[in-house]
Coordinates of C-alpha atoms in Angstrom, one line a residue:
M29 CA -50.5 -52.0 62.9
E30 CA -53.7 -54.0 63.0
V31 CA -55.4 -51.6 65.3
A32 CA -54.2 -48.5 63.4
L33 CA -55.4 -49.8 60.1
G34 CA -58.8 -50.9 61.6
I35 CA -59.3 -47.2 62.7
A36 CA -59.3 -46.0 59.2
G37 CA -62.7 -44.7 58.3
L38 CA -64.0 -45.1 61.7
A39 CA -66.8 -42.9 62.3
L40 CA -67.6 -41.0 65.4
A41 CA -71.0 -42.4 65.8
A42 CA -69.8 -46.0 65.5
P43 CA -70.6 -48.2 68.6
T44 CA -67.1 -49.3 69.1
V45 CA -65.6 -46.0 68.4
V46 CA -64.3 -45.3 72.2
K47 CA -63.0 -48.8 72.6
T48 CA -61.2 -48.9 69.2
C49 CA -59.7 -45.4 69.7
F50 CA -58.3 -46.3 73.2
N51 CA -57.0 -49.7 72.0
L52 CA -54.9 -47.6 69.5
V53 CA -53.7 -45.5 72.1
D54 CA -52.8 -48.2 74.4
A55 CA -50.8 -49.9 71.7
L56 CA -49.0 -46.6 70.9
M57 CA -48.2 -45.8 74.4
Q58 CA -46.5 -49.4 74.9
K59 CA -44.3 -48.6 71.8
V60 CA -43.4 -45.3 73.1
E61 CA -42.4 -46.9 76.6
K62 CA -39.9 -48.8 74.8
N63 CA -37.8 -46.1 73.6
K64 CA -36.1 -43.3 75.7
S65 CA -36.0 -40.9 73.1
L66 CA -39.6 -41.1 72.2
R67 CA -40.4 -40.7 76.0
S68 CA -39.0 -37.3 76.1
H69 CA -40.8 -36.4 72.7
A70 CA -44.2 -37.5 74.0
E71 CA -45.2 -35.2 76.8
R72 CA -48.4 -34.2 74.9
L73 CA -49.6 -37.9 74.9
K74 CA -49.8 -37.9 78.7
A75 CA -53.5 -36.8 78.6
F76 CA -54.2 -40.4 77.2
E77 CA -52.5 -41.9 80.0
I78 CA -53.7 -40.0 83.1
K79 CA -56.9 -41.3 84.4
T80 CA -58.6 -37.9 84.5
G81 CA -57.5 -36.9 80.9
R82 CA -58.6 -40.3 79.7
S83 CA -62.0 -39.7 81.2
K84 CA -62.5 -36.4 79.8
L85 CA -61.7 -37.8 76.2
K86 CA -64.1 -40.5 76.6
Q87 CA -66.9 -38.1 77.9
D88 CA -66.1 -35.9 74.8
M89 CA -66.5 -38.9 72.5
K90 CA -69.8 -40.0 73.9
L91 CA -71.2 -36.2 73.9
G92 CA -70.0 -36.1 70.4
E93 CA -71.8 -39.4 69.3
A94 CA -75.1 -37.7 70.9
I95 CA -74.6 -34.5 69.0
L96 CA -74.3 -36.6 65.8
K97 CA -77.6 -38.4 66.5
D98 CA -79.4 -35.1 67.6
P99 CA -81.8 -34.0 64.7
T100 CA -82.0 -30.6 66.0
V101 CA -78.1 -30.0 65.3
E102 CA -77.4 -28.5 61.8
Q103 CA -75.5 -30.6 59.5
N104 CA -72.7 -28.1 59.0
D105 CA -72.0 -28.4 62.6
K106 CA -72.1 -32.1 62.6
A107 CA -69.9 -32.0 59.6
C108 CA -67.4 -29.7 61.6
L109 CA -67.2 -32.2 64.4
E110 CA -66.8 -35.2 62.3
A111 CA -63.9 -33.5 60.4
V112 CA -61.9 -32.6 63.8
F113 CA -62.7 -36.2 64.9
D114 CA -61.1 -37.6 61.6
D115 CA -58.2 -35.4 61.9
A116 CA -57.4 -36.6 65.4
M117 CA -57.9 -40.4 64.3
K118 CA -55.5 -39.9 61.1
T119 CA -53.0 -38.3 63.3
L120 CA -52.9 -41.3 65.7
K121 CA -52.6 -43.7 62.8
E122 CA -49.7 -41.5 61.3
M123 CA -48.2 -41.6 64.6
D124 CA -48.2 -45.2 64.8
V125 CA -46.3 -45.5 61.4
T126 CA -43.9 -43.0 62.7
V127 CA -43.1 -44.9 65.9
D128 CA -42.4 -48.1 64.0
T129 CA -39.9 -46.1 61.9
I130 CA -38.1 -44.9 64.8
L131 CA -38.1 -48.3 66.5
Q132 CA -36.7 -50.0 63.4
N133 CA -33.7 -47.5 63.3
C134 CA -33.2 -47.3 67.1
D135 CA -30.0 -49.2 66.8
N136 CA -28.4 -46.5 64.6
F137 CA -28.4 -43.5 66.6
L138 CA -27.0 -41.0 63.8
S139 CA -29.4 -42.4 61.2
R140 CA -31.0 -39.6 59.1
K141 CA -34.2 -41.6 58.9
R142 CA -34.5 -41.9 62.5
R143 CA -33.9 -38.1 63.1
V144 CA -36.5 -37.0 60.6
A145 CA -38.9 -39.4 62.3
L146 CA -38.3 -38.1 65.7
A147 CA -38.8 -34.6 64.3
K148 CA -42.3 -35.6 62.6
F149 CA -43.2 -37.6 66.0
T150 CA -42.9 -34.2 67.9
E151 CA -44.9 -32.4 65.2
Q152 CA -47.5 -35.1 65.2
S153 CA -47.8 -35.0 69.2
R154 CA -48.4 -31.2 69.0
A155 CA -51.1 -31.8 66.2
L156 CA -52.8 -34.2 68.3
D157 CA -52.8 -32.0 71.2
T158 CA -54.3 -29.1 69.3
T159 CA -57.0 -31.3 67.6
T160 CA -58.1 -32.8 70.6
N161 CA -58.5 -29.5 72.4
R162 CA -60.5 -28.2 69.5
F163 CA -62.6 -31.3 69.5
H164 CA -63.3 -30.7 73.3
D165 CA -64.4 -27.0 72.7
I166 CA -66.8 -27.8 69.6
V167 CA -68.3 -30.7 71.7
I168 CA -68.9 -28.8 75.0
S169 CA -70.1 -25.8 72.7
Q170 CA -72.7 -27.7 71.1
T171 CA -73.9 -29.5 74.3
L172 CA -74.1 -26.1 76.0
V173 CA -76.4 -24.8 73.3
Q174 CA -78.8 -27.8 73.6
I175 CA -79.0 -27.6 77.3
S176 CA -79.4 -23.9 77.5
E177 CA -82.1 -23.7 74.9
S178 CA -84.2 -26.1 77.1
N179 CA -87.0 -24.4 79.3
N180 CA -85.7 -25.5 82.7
N181 CA -86.8 -23.3 85.4
V182 CA -84.5 -22.3 88.4
S183 CA -86.2 -21.5 91.8
L184 CA -84.5 -19.3 94.2
L185 CA -82.6 -20.9 97.0
K186 CA -84.3 -21.2 100.3
D187 CA -82.6 -21.1 103.6
F188 CA -83.2 -24.6 104.2
D189 CA -81.5 -25.4 100.8
F190 CA -78.3 -23.3 101.4
T191 CA -77.0 -21.3 104.3
I192 CA -74.0 -19.1 104.6
I193 CA -72.0 -20.0 107.8
G194 CA -70.1 -17.7 110.1
P195 CA -69.7 -13.9 110.7
L196 CA -69.0 -11.2 107.8
E197 CA -65.5 -11.1 109.1
D198 CA -64.6 -14.5 107.9
W199 CA -65.5 -13.6 104.2
K200 CA -62.5 -13.5 101.7
P201 CA -63.0 -10.7 99.4
L202 CA -62.3 -11.4 95.7
N203 CA -63.6 -8.0 94.2
K204 CA -65.9 -5.3 95.2
S205 CA -69.0 -7.5 94.9
A206 CA -67.7 -11.2 95.1
F207 CA -66.3 -13.2 98.1
I208 CA -65.5 -16.7 99.2
H209 CA -67.3 -17.9 102.3
K210 CA -68.1 -21.2 104.0
G211 CA -71.5 -22.6 103.4
R212 CA -73.8 -25.4 103.8
L213 CA -75.7 -27.2 101.0
T214 CA -78.5 -29.4 102.6
R215 CA -79.3 -31.6 99.2
S216 CA -77.1 -32.5 96.4
L217 CA -77.5 -30.4 93.2
K218 CA -76.4 -32.2 90.0
D219 CA -72.6 -32.9 90.5
I220 CA -72.5 -30.6 93.7
P221 CA -72.6 -32.7 96.8
A222 CA -74.5 -31.9 99.9
G223 CA -72.4 -30.6 103.1
T224 CA -70.3 -28.0 104.3
G225 CA -67.9 -26.3 101.7
E226 CA -66.4 -23.3 100.3
F227 CA -68.5 -21.1 97.9
V228 CA -68.1 -18.0 95.8
I229 CA -70.9 -15.5 96.5
E230 CA -71.7 -12.6 93.9
S231 CA -74.1 -9.9 95.0
R232 CA -76.4 -7.7 93.2
A233 CA -78.3 -4.7 95.2
Y234 CA -81.7 -3.8 94.6
K235 CA -84.2 -1.1 95.6
A236 CA -87.9 -1.6 96.2
A237 CA -88.6 -0.2 92.8
T238 CA -86.0 -2.3 91.0
R239 CA -86.4 -5.8 92.9
D240 CA -88.7 -7.7 90.5
W241 CA -86.6 -6.6 87.6
V242 CA -83.3 -7.8 89.2
K243 CA -84.9 -11.0 90.3
T244 CA -86.2 -11.8 86.9
N245 CA -83.0 -11.1 85.3
L246 CA -80.7 -13.1 87.8
R247 CA -83.1 -16.0 87.6
F248 CA -82.8 -16.0 83.7
L249 CA -79.0 -15.8 84.2
A250 CA -79.1 -18.7 86.8
Q251 CA -80.8 -21.0 84.3
R252 CA -78.3 -20.5 81.7
L253 CA -75.3 -20.8 84.2
A254 CA -76.9 -23.9 85.6
A255 CA -76.5 -25.5 82.2
A256 CA -72.7 -24.8 82.2
Q257 CA -71.7 -27.4 84.5
L258 CA -69.4 -29.1 82.0
A259 CA -67.9 -25.7 80.7
E260 CA -64.5 -24.7 81.7
G261 CA -64.2 -21.1 82.9
I262 CA -67.4 -21.0 84.8
L263 CA -67.5 -22.2 88.4
P264 CA -70.5 -24.8 89.0
L265 CA -73.6 -22.8 90.0
V266 CA -75.4 -23.5 93.1
G267 CA -78.3 -21.1 92.6
C268 CA -79.8 -17.7 93.2
R269 CA -80.7 -16.5 96.7
E270 CA -82.1 -13.4 98.2
D271 CA -80.8 -11.7 101.2
S272 CA -83.8 -9.3 102.2
V273 CA -81.8 -7.8 105.1
R274 CA -78.9 -6.5 102.8
Q275 CA -81.4 -6.0 99.9
E276 CA -79.5 -7.8 97.4
F277 CA -79.6 -11.1 95.4
Q278 CA -76.7 -13.3 95.4
L279 CA -75.5 -16.1 93.0
A280 CA -73.6 -18.9 94.8
F281 CA -70.9 -20.9 93.1
C282 CA -69.1 -24.1 94.5
A283 CA -65.5 -23.3 94.8
N284 CA -64.3 -26.1 96.9
S285 CA -61.4 -27.4 95.1
Y286 CA -60.2 -23.8 94.2
A287 CA -60.8 -21.6 97.2
A288 CA -57.5 -21.8 99.1
S289 CA -55.6 -20.5 95.9
A290 CA -58.3 -18.3 94.2
Q291 CA -57.1 -14.8 93.3
T292 CA -58.0 -12.3 90.6
L293 CA -55.9 -11.5 87.8
Q294 CA -55.6 -8.0 89.0
L295 CA -54.1 -9.1 92.3
L296 CA -51.7 -11.7 90.4
Y297 CA -50.4 -8.8 88.6
C298 CA -49.2 -7.1 91.9
E299 CA -47.8 -10.2 93.2
K300 CA -46.0 -11.5 90.1
K301 CA -43.9 -8.6 89.0
T302 CA -41.5 -10.5 86.8
L303 CA -42.6 -11.5 83.2
P304 CA -43.9 -15.2 83.5
T305 CA -43.0 -17.8 80.8
L306 CA -44.8 -17.6 77.4
N307 CA -46.3 -20.8 78.1
F308 CA -47.8 -19.5 81.5
R309 CA -49.3 -16.4 79.6
L310 CA -50.6 -18.2 76.5
G311 CA -52.2 -20.7 78.8
L312 CA -54.0 -17.8 80.6
C313 CA -55.1 -16.3 77.4
A314 CA -56.4 -19.7 76.0
N315 CA -58.3 -20.3 79.0
L316 CA -59.9 -16.9 79.3
A317 CA -60.8 -17.2 75.5
E318 CA -62.5 -20.6 76.2
A319 CA -64.5 -19.2 79.3
I320 CA -65.8 -16.3 77.0
L321 CA -66.7 -18.8 74.2
H322 CA -68.8 -20.7 76.8
V323 CA -70.5 -17.6 77.9
H324 CA -71.5 -16.7 74.1
T325 CA -72.5 -20.4 73.6
L326 CA -74.9 -20.0 76.4
G327 CA -76.6 -17.2 74.6
L328 CA -75.0 -14.4 77.0
V329 CA -73.0 -11.5 77.0
H330 CA -70.7 -10.9 79.9
K331 CA -70.3 -7.1 79.9
N332 CA -67.5 -6.9 82.5
I333 CA -64.5 -8.7 81.1
R334 CA -61.3 -7.2 83.0
P335 CA -58.6 -8.2 85.4
E336 CA -60.9 -7.9 88.8
N337 CA -63.4 -10.3 87.3
V338 CA -60.8 -12.9 86.0
L339 CA -60.4 -15.5 88.8
I340 CA -57.0 -17.5 88.9
A341 CA -57.0 -20.7 90.8
S342 CA -55.1 -24.0 91.0
N343 CA -56.6 -27.5 91.7
D344 CA -55.1 -29.6 94.4
N345 CA -54.7 -32.4 91.9
C346 CA -53.8 -30.3 88.9
E347 CA -50.4 -28.2 88.3
S348 CA -51.8 -25.8 85.7
N349 CA -53.8 -22.7 86.6
K350 CA -57.6 -22.7 86.2
V351 CA -59.3 -19.4 84.9
F352 CA -63.0 -18.6 85.9
L353 CA -65.0 -15.5 85.2
L354 CA -66.5 -13.4 88.0
G355 CA -68.7 -10.4 87.6
W356 CA -71.9 -12.0 86.5
K357 CA -74.4 -9.5 87.9
Y358 CA -74.8 -7.5 84.6
A359 CA -74.7 -10.3 82.4
R360 CA -77.6 -10.8 80.1
K361 CA -79.0 -12.7 77.1
A362 CA -77.3 -11.7 73.8
F363 CA -80.1 -10.9 71.7
D364 CA -83.4 -9.2 72.3
A365 CA -82.8 -8.2 75.9
P366 CA -84.3 -5.0 77.3
T367 CA -81.7 -2.5 78.0
V368 CA -81.1 1.3 78.8
R369 CA -77.8 1.3 76.9
E370 CA -76.0 2.8 79.7
G371 CA -72.4 3.3 79.1
E372 CA -69.4 2.9 81.4
P373 CA -68.4 5.9 83.6
S374 CA -65.5 4.5 85.4
T375 CA -62.0 5.0 84.2
E376 CA -60.7 1.6 85.7
R377 CA -63.4 -0.2 83.9
K378 CA -64.2 1.7 80.9
I379 CA -60.5 1.2 79.6
Y380 CA -61.6 -2.4 78.8
Q381 CA -64.7 -1.5 76.8
H382 CA -65.0 -0.6 73.1
P383 CA -65.4 2.9 72.2
H384 CA -69.1 2.3 71.7
R385 CA -69.6 1.7 75.3
Q386 CA -67.4 4.6 76.7
V387 CA -70.2 6.9 76.7
E388 CA -72.9 7.9 79.0
I389 CA -75.6 6.6 76.8
A390 CA -74.5 4.2 74.1
D391 CA -76.0 4.4 70.6
E392 CA -76.3 0.5 70.1
D393 CA -77.1 -2.4 72.2
Y394 CA -74.1 -4.4 73.8
C395 CA -73.2 -7.3 71.7
M396 CA -70.8 -10.1 71.7
G397 CA -68.2 -8.2 69.8
H398 CA -68.0 -5.7 72.8
D399 CA -66.9 -8.8 74.9
I400 CA -64.3 -9.9 72.3
Y401 CA -62.9 -6.3 72.2
S402 CA -62.5 -6.7 76.1
L403 CA -60.9 -10.1 75.7
G404 CA -58.3 -8.5 73.3
V405 CA -57.5 -5.9 76.0
C406 CA -57.0 -8.5 78.6
M407 CA -54.8 -10.5 76.2
L408 CA -52.8 -7.7 75.4
E409 CA -52.2 -7.0 79.2
I410 CA -51.5 -10.7 79.8
L411 CA -49.0 -11.3 77.2
A412 CA -47.0 -8.0 77.9
W413 CA -47.7 -8.7 81.8
A414 CA -48.3 -5.1 82.1
P415 CA -51.7 -3.9 83.4
L416 CA -52.9 -0.7 81.8
I417 CA -54.1 0.8 84.9
S418 CA -53.5 0.3 88.6
S419 CA -54.0 2.2 91.9
T420 CA -51.0 3.5 93.9
E421 CA -50.7 3.0 98.0
A422 CA -52.2 6.4 98.1
G423 CA -55.2 5.1 96.2
E424 CA -54.5 7.3 93.1
T425 CA -54.8 5.9 89.6
S426 CA -51.6 5.0 87.8
F427 CA -51.3 4.5 84.1
N428 CA -48.8 1.9 82.2
E429 CA -45.9 3.9 80.7
D430 CA -46.3 2.2 77.5
F431 CA -49.8 3.5 77.4
K432 CA -48.7 7.0 78.0
S433 CA -46.0 6.6 75.6
G434 CA -48.6 5.6 72.9
F435 CA -50.3 8.8 73.2
K436 CA -47.0 10.7 72.8
N437 CA -46.2 8.8 69.8
R438 CA -49.4 9.9 68.1
G439 CA -48.8 13.4 69.1
L440 CA -51.6 13.5 71.5
A441 CA -49.5 15.1 74.2
K442 CA -49.6 18.8 75.6
D443 CA -45.9 19.0 75.1
K444 CA -43.1 16.4 74.6
D445 CA -43.4 15.0 78.1
E446 CA -46.8 15.2 79.5
V447 CA -50.0 13.6 78.3
N448 CA -53.5 15.1 78.9
P449 CA -54.8 13.1 81.8
A450 CA -58.3 13.4 80.0
W451 CA -57.1 11.4 77.2
L452 CA -55.8 8.6 79.3
K453 CA -58.9 8.5 81.1
G454 CA -60.9 8.1 78.0
Q455 CA -62.1 11.4 76.9
H456 CA -61.5 10.4 73.4
P457 CA -62.3 6.6 73.2
R458 CA -61.2 6.1 69.7
N459 CA -57.6 7.4 70.6
V460 CA -57.3 5.0 73.5
Q461 CA -58.3 2.1 71.0
R462 CA -55.8 3.2 68.5
V463 CA -53.3 3.5 71.4
L464 CA -54.0 -0.2 72.3
Q465 CA -53.7 -1.3 68.7
D466 CA -50.4 0.4 68.2
M467 CA -49.2 -1.3 71.6
A468 CA -50.2 -4.7 70.2
A469 CA -48.4 -4.2 67.0
D470 CA -45.0 -2.8 68.5
K471 CA -44.7 -4.6 71.5
L472 CA -46.2 -8.2 71.3
P473 CA -44.4 -9.6 68.2
Y474 CA -41.2 -9.8 70.5
L475 CA -43.0 -10.8 73.6
A476 CA -45.4 -13.4 72.4
G477 CA -44.8 -13.5 68.6
T478 CA -46.3 -12.2 65.2
R479 CA -49.1 -14.3 65.4
M480 CA -50.6 -13.6 68.9
A481 CA -50.1 -10.0 68.0
E482 CA -52.3 -10.5 65.0
V483 CA -54.8 -12.5 67.1
V484 CA -54.9 -9.4 69.7
A485 CA -55.3 -7.0 66.8
S486 CA -58.3 -8.9 65.4
C487 CA -59.9 -8.7 68.7
L488 CA -59.4 -5.0 69.3
G489 CA -60.6 -4.3 65.8
C490 CA -63.5 -6.9 65.6
L491 CA -66.2 -4.5 65.2
E492 CA -64.6 -2.0 62.7
S493 CA -64.9 -4.3 59.5
E494 CA -67.4 -6.4 57.8
E495 CA -64.6 -8.9 57.0
G496 CA -62.2 -11.3 58.8
R497 CA -62.7 -12.7 62.1
G498 CA -64.5 -9.8 63.3
G499 CA -67.0 -7.6 61.6
D500 CA -70.2 -5.9 63.1
A501 CA -72.3 -8.1 61.3
N502 CA -70.6 -11.1 62.7
F503 CA -71.9 -10.3 66.1
R504 CA -75.4 -9.3 65.6
G505 CA -78.3 -11.3 64.6
R506 CA -76.6 -14.6 64.6
N507 CA -77.4 -17.6 66.8
P508 CA -74.9 -18.7 69.5
K509 CA -73.9 -21.9 68.0
E510 CA -72.6 -20.0 64.8
V511 CA -70.7 -17.2 66.7
G512 CA -69.3 -20.1 69.1
A513 CA -67.8 -22.0 66.2
D514 CA -66.3 -19.0 64.7
F515 CA -64.7 -18.2 68.0
V516 CA -63.1 -21.6 68.4
D517 CA -62.0 -21.4 64.8
S518 CA -60.2 -18.0 65.4
V519 CA -59.1 -16.7 68.7
L520 CA -59.0 -19.9 70.7
K521 CA -57.7 -22.1 67.9
H522 CA -54.8 -19.7 67.0
T523 CA -53.8 -19.3 70.6
R524 CA -53.8 -23.0 71.4
S525 CA -51.9 -23.6 68.2
V526 CA -49.2 -21.2 69.2
A527 CA -48.9 -22.5 72.7
G528 CA -48.5 -26.1 71.3
A529 CA -45.7 -25.1 68.9
I530 CA -43.6 -24.0 72.1

């Protein structure tokens, strides 16, 4: 108990915080190993045992210390970080007391005190898992803000820096503008080692009249993405290069650990026909939400969040799936960016866009709330494991039966059996939004629980109210740090909380 008592009141910025924290963890794990019942209840403590998990926690704590010492970080943000850290330390201390109670009553298997303590230990393990994840999210978000606000200039990659190896036929397509290919990096870049490896290449074509504009935008994007090496959900950026023969600029991302297993969510829907476990679906939702959080923290809007731009991959050393975003070519800074407000004409894409964007020329600039609406549509599909739209073998567009039924239920059918195809294709965008909200309310409570249904509904309605998690004003005119904190405290926090309770 000495270590546990010694951590009371320990500040994150204290010089011995990392050592003291892990001394407590080690002492706690030794006690847990003494009791078979505790081992089966302590799955969420394994992150403290595994070398990679412990390294991640140490890194988070050191980054947290740096944030607290940074005079440019607002006091409210520092206070939030310290509060989450204090919650984690308090939970560790309480777990130590609970373990002592269990060990003191281990001889009496039917003891009520032992049963209550075991239940409390399970609840505390879940709370610790949720709190450490939230601490990680806040630390990474604040670190990304600091890095992305620096004036680092990113130069175009030259052929002697990075070369694509092999013929065109060797490319592994991921979607219409992204592929995996073997390449060679001649010098190390940050944490990306020199040598031959697998890279994700995303292209954006240009014409002679648009070349300079495309180049300027992609260099800015590359500068922001280069700051995201610590971020989950964004592949490490190698750089931006030009292919003058194909008249396109290309963003190159390192994909060495994930190339063999990488596939889009769109393809995964086709391959995995049966409903996956709720843990699997919640994990995808949480990882996707975290990726979008980091995009917004970098001061960017993605503008292209849909299944074909969500890359699912598994690392050789990791059992769980990773989620990475593709489709960066139209991403731009979130505020004060030059834009022609061009809407989305394609049926396959605009079904994931807010009604504001499903017009030829939008009345308002694209904002973070539009990304969050797209997240809500994707989460609805993931939790129901039913894509809204797909292509048949003949290349025709096919709509989800529940989606079509939603129009019928709202009286938006020509007759009892037939829905006007124009409505399905977004002729009246507000009707599409209302049908999706109905689907979230009707289908998700028994597929994923009431709380997740509410989370999805909040995303789908985020631009319709000035109140709550959403609100048009909440996504315009605010700095990325504030939006990021709100996002962590809402969608991501609730999703992880539900996952942790299973």
